[in-house]
């Protein structure tokens, strides 16, 4: 990321000029919000004084489909009630734009169910070779209306 700064240059004769400078920040994948990046002596220049440091603090930008939990990322999969009860193969997006299938055919998916894909999260800041996990939560979608005959069938089946 490139950041443009303006700094004042005070000269011996008392005049002031403004200098624009572009500082390049190499943001590494997995850096946490609040990470501080400091550029030494890039502040205003005053004769006889050491220029101040300039510090930038990294802030997370919200992702459209994932939420961050440290090095793990969380994805909420919206699943129809029928598939939650009868099972399905869930196609989950990953950070690199691909999809991974999770076989949930032999189980009932409850709203409290979580699945974990190891190594599909963000890189750890201290060790870029290791990654966190992708945690999938399920948001079960209920129908707005069902017919009386459907209710009777469901009642009988679930009894």
Short mmCIF file of C-alpha atoms in Angstrom, two decimals:
data_model
loop_
_atom_site.label_atom_id
_atom_site.label_comp_id
_atom_site.label_asym_id
_atom_site.label_seq_id
_atom_site.Cartn_x
_atom_site.Cartn_y
_atom_site.Cartn_z
CA UNK A 1 0.00 0.00 0.00
CA UNK A 2 1.31 3.44 -0.87
CA UNK A 3 0.64 6.39 1.43
CA UNK A 4 1.23 9.99 0.41
CA UNK A 5 2.45 12.30 3.14
CA UNK A 6 3.14 16.03 3.20
CA UNK A 7 5.87 17.30 5.46
CA UNK A 8 7.14 20.77 6.22
CA UNK A 9 10.77 21.68 5.57
CA UNK A 10 11.88 24.62 7.72
CA UNK A 11 14.94 26.40 6.34
CA UNK A 12 17.63 28.35 8.22
CA UNK A 13 16.21 31.66 6.91
CA UNK A 14 12.77 30.88 8.46
CA UNK A 15 11.01 30.02 5.20
CA UNK A 16 8.88 26.89 5.01
CA UNK A 17 8.31 24.61 2.03
CA UNK A 18 5.99 21.65 1.85
CA UNK A 19 7.32 18.41 0.40
CA UNK A 20 5.10 15.53 -0.72
CA UNK A 21 6.50 12.04 -0.37
CA UNK A 22 5.07 8.59 -1.04
CA UNK A 23 5.83 5.93 1.56
CA UNK A 24 5.38 2.28 0.61
CA UNK A 25 4.02 -0.07 3.28
CA UNK A 26 4.52 -3.78 2.63
CA UNK A 27 1.48 -5.26 4.37
CA UNK A 28 2.02 -8.95 4.94
CA UNK A 29 -0.94 -11.35 4.73
CA UNK A 30 -2.31 -12.19 8.17
CA UNK A 31 -1.25 -8.96 9.91
CA UNK A 32 -3.66 -8.11 12.70
CA UNK A 33 -5.60 -4.90 13.05
CA UNK A 34 -3.57 -2.53 15.24
CA UNK A 35 -0.15 -3.53 13.84
CA UNK A 36 2.07 -0.44 13.82
CA UNK A 37 4.40 0.38 10.90
CA UNK A 38 6.96 3.14 11.65
CA UNK A 39 9.02 5.17 9.20
CA UNK A 40 12.03 6.57 11.00
CA UNK A 41 12.73 10.33 10.68
CA UNK A 42 10.16 11.01 7.95
CA UNK A 43 8.37 13.84 9.81
CA UNK A 44 8.75 17.63 9.52
CA UNK A 45 12.37 18.80 9.17
CA UNK A 46 13.50 21.61 11.43
CA UNK A 47 17.15 22.80 11.43
CA UNK A 48 19.07 21.46 14.43
CA UNK A 49 16.42 18.87 15.36
CA UNK A 50 16.01 15.22 14.44
CA UNK A 51 12.85 14.71 12.31
CA UNK A 52 10.02 12.86 14.03
CA UNK A 53 8.98 9.33 13.08
CA UNK A 54 5.76 8.69 11.16
CA UNK A 55 3.67 5.72 12.28
CA UNK A 56 0.78 4.03 10.50
CA UNK A 57 -1.60 1.67 12.30
CA UNK A 58 -3.05 -1.19 10.24
CA UNK A 59 -6.84 -1.49 10.27
CA UNK A 60 -8.81 -4.49 9.00
CA UNK A 61 -11.03 -3.87 6.01
CA UNK A 62 -14.25 -5.94 6.32
CA UNK A 63 -14.46 -8.81 3.82
CA UNK A 64 -17.77 -9.25 1.97
CA UNK A 65 -18.20 -12.94 2.91
CA UNK A 66 -15.69 -13.84 5.64
CA UNK A 67 -15.20 -12.56 9.19
CA UNK A 68 -11.84 -12.74 10.89
CA UNK A 69 -11.06 -14.47 14.19
CA UNK A 70 -7.28 -14.17 14.56
CA UNK A 71 -5.71 -16.35 11.85
CA UNK A 72 -9.02 -18.20 11.38
CA UNK A 73 -11.77 -16.97 9.09
CA UNK A 74 -15.47 -17.69 9.54
CA UNK A 75 -18.00 -18.25 6.79
CA UNK A 76 -21.76 -18.47 7.36
CA UNK A 77 -23.40 -20.91 4.94
CA UNK A 78 -27.11 -20.35 4.33
CA UNK A 79 -28.67 -23.80 4.04
CA UNK A 80 -32.31 -24.66 3.28
CA UNK A 81 -34.10 -26.65 6.00
CA UNK A 82 -34.53 -29.70 3.73
CA UNK A 83 -30.77 -29.92 3.08
CA UNK A 84 -29.98 -29.31 6.76
CA UNK A 85 -32.21 -32.25 7.74
CA UNK A 86 -31.56 -34.65 4.83
CA UNK A 87 -27.87 -33.91 4.19
CA UNK A 88 -26.03 -32.42 1.25
CA UNK A 89 -22.62 -31.60 -0.12
CA UNK A 90 -21.85 -28.01 0.87
CA UNK A 91 -19.75 -25.92 -1.54
CA UNK A 92 -17.71 -23.45 0.52
CA UNK A 93 -15.73 -20.55 -1.01
CA UNK A 94 -12.10 -20.07 0.01
CA UNK A 95 -9.90 -16.96 0.16
CA UNK A 96 -8.24 -17.83 -3.15
CA UNK A 97 -11.61 -17.84 -4.97
CA UNK A 98 -11.95 -21.62 -5.29
CA UNK A 99 -14.72 -23.76 -3.77
CA UNK A 100 -14.27 -26.77 -1.51
CA UNK A 101 -16.98 -29.42 -1.15
CA UNK A 102 -17.82 -30.72 2.33
CA UNK A 103 -19.81 -33.94 2.47
CA UNK A 104 -22.57 -33.52 5.03
CA UNK A 105 -24.78 -36.30 3.63
CA UNK A 106 -24.87 -38.51 6.70
CA UNK A 107 -25.76 -35.88 9.30
CA UNK A 108 -28.31 -33.31 10.41
CA UNK A 109 -26.88 -29.78 10.30
CA UNK A 110 -28.08 -27.70 13.24
CA UNK A 111 -27.67 -23.91 13.55
CA UNK A 112 -25.00 -24.62 16.20
CA UNK A 113 -23.02 -26.98 13.92
CA UNK A 114 -19.54 -25.83 12.87
CA UNK A 115 -17.23 -27.44 10.33
CA UNK A 116 -13.50 -26.69 10.16
CA UNK A 117 -11.24 -26.75 7.11
CA UNK A 118 -7.67 -26.76 8.40
CA UNK A 119 -5.16 -24.55 6.61
CA UNK A 120 -7.72 -22.52 4.62
CA UNK A 121 -7.52 -19.42 6.85
CA UNK A 122 -5.07 -16.52 7.00
CA UNK A 123 -1.30 -16.95 7.33
CA UNK A 124 0.10 -16.60 10.83
CA UNK A 125 1.99 -13.26 11.08
CA UNK A 126 5.06 -14.87 12.68
CA UNK A 127 5.15 -17.94 10.39
CA UNK A 128 3.78 -17.28 6.89
CA UNK A 129 4.07 -20.99 5.99
CA UNK A 130 1.30 -21.95 8.44
CA UNK A 131 -2.33 -20.90 8.02
CA UNK A 132 -5.34 -20.72 10.29
CA UNK A 133 -8.61 -22.53 9.62
CA UNK A 134 -11.79 -21.77 7.71
CA UNK A 135 -14.69 -22.27 10.11
CA UNK A 136 -18.10 -22.84 8.53
CA UNK A 137 -21.23 -21.99 10.52
CA UNK A 138 -24.72 -22.85 9.30
CA UNK A 139 -27.66 -20.48 8.99
CA UNK A 140 -30.69 -22.75 8.51
CA UNK A 141 -33.32 -21.16 6.27
CA UNK A 142 -36.89 -21.98 7.24
CA UNK A 143 -39.79 -21.71 4.79
CA UNK A 144 -42.25 -18.85 5.33
CA UNK A 145 -45.29 -21.09 4.77
CA UNK A 146 -46.02 -24.81 4.39
CA UNK A 147 -49.28 -26.53 3.51
CA UNK A 148 -51.29 -28.49 6.06
CA UNK A 149 -50.58 -31.76 4.24
CA UNK A 150 -46.84 -31.04 4.41
CA UNK A 151 -47.17 -30.24 8.11
CA UNK A 152 -48.95 -33.56 8.68
CA UNK A 153 -46.24 -35.50 6.82
CA UNK A 154 -43.45 -33.72 8.72
CA UNK A 155 -45.24 -34.29 12.01
CA UNK A 156 -45.57 -38.01 11.31
CA UNK A 157 -41.96 -38.37 10.15
CA UNK A 158 -40.50 -36.48 13.13
CA UNK A 159 -42.63 -38.32 15.73
#
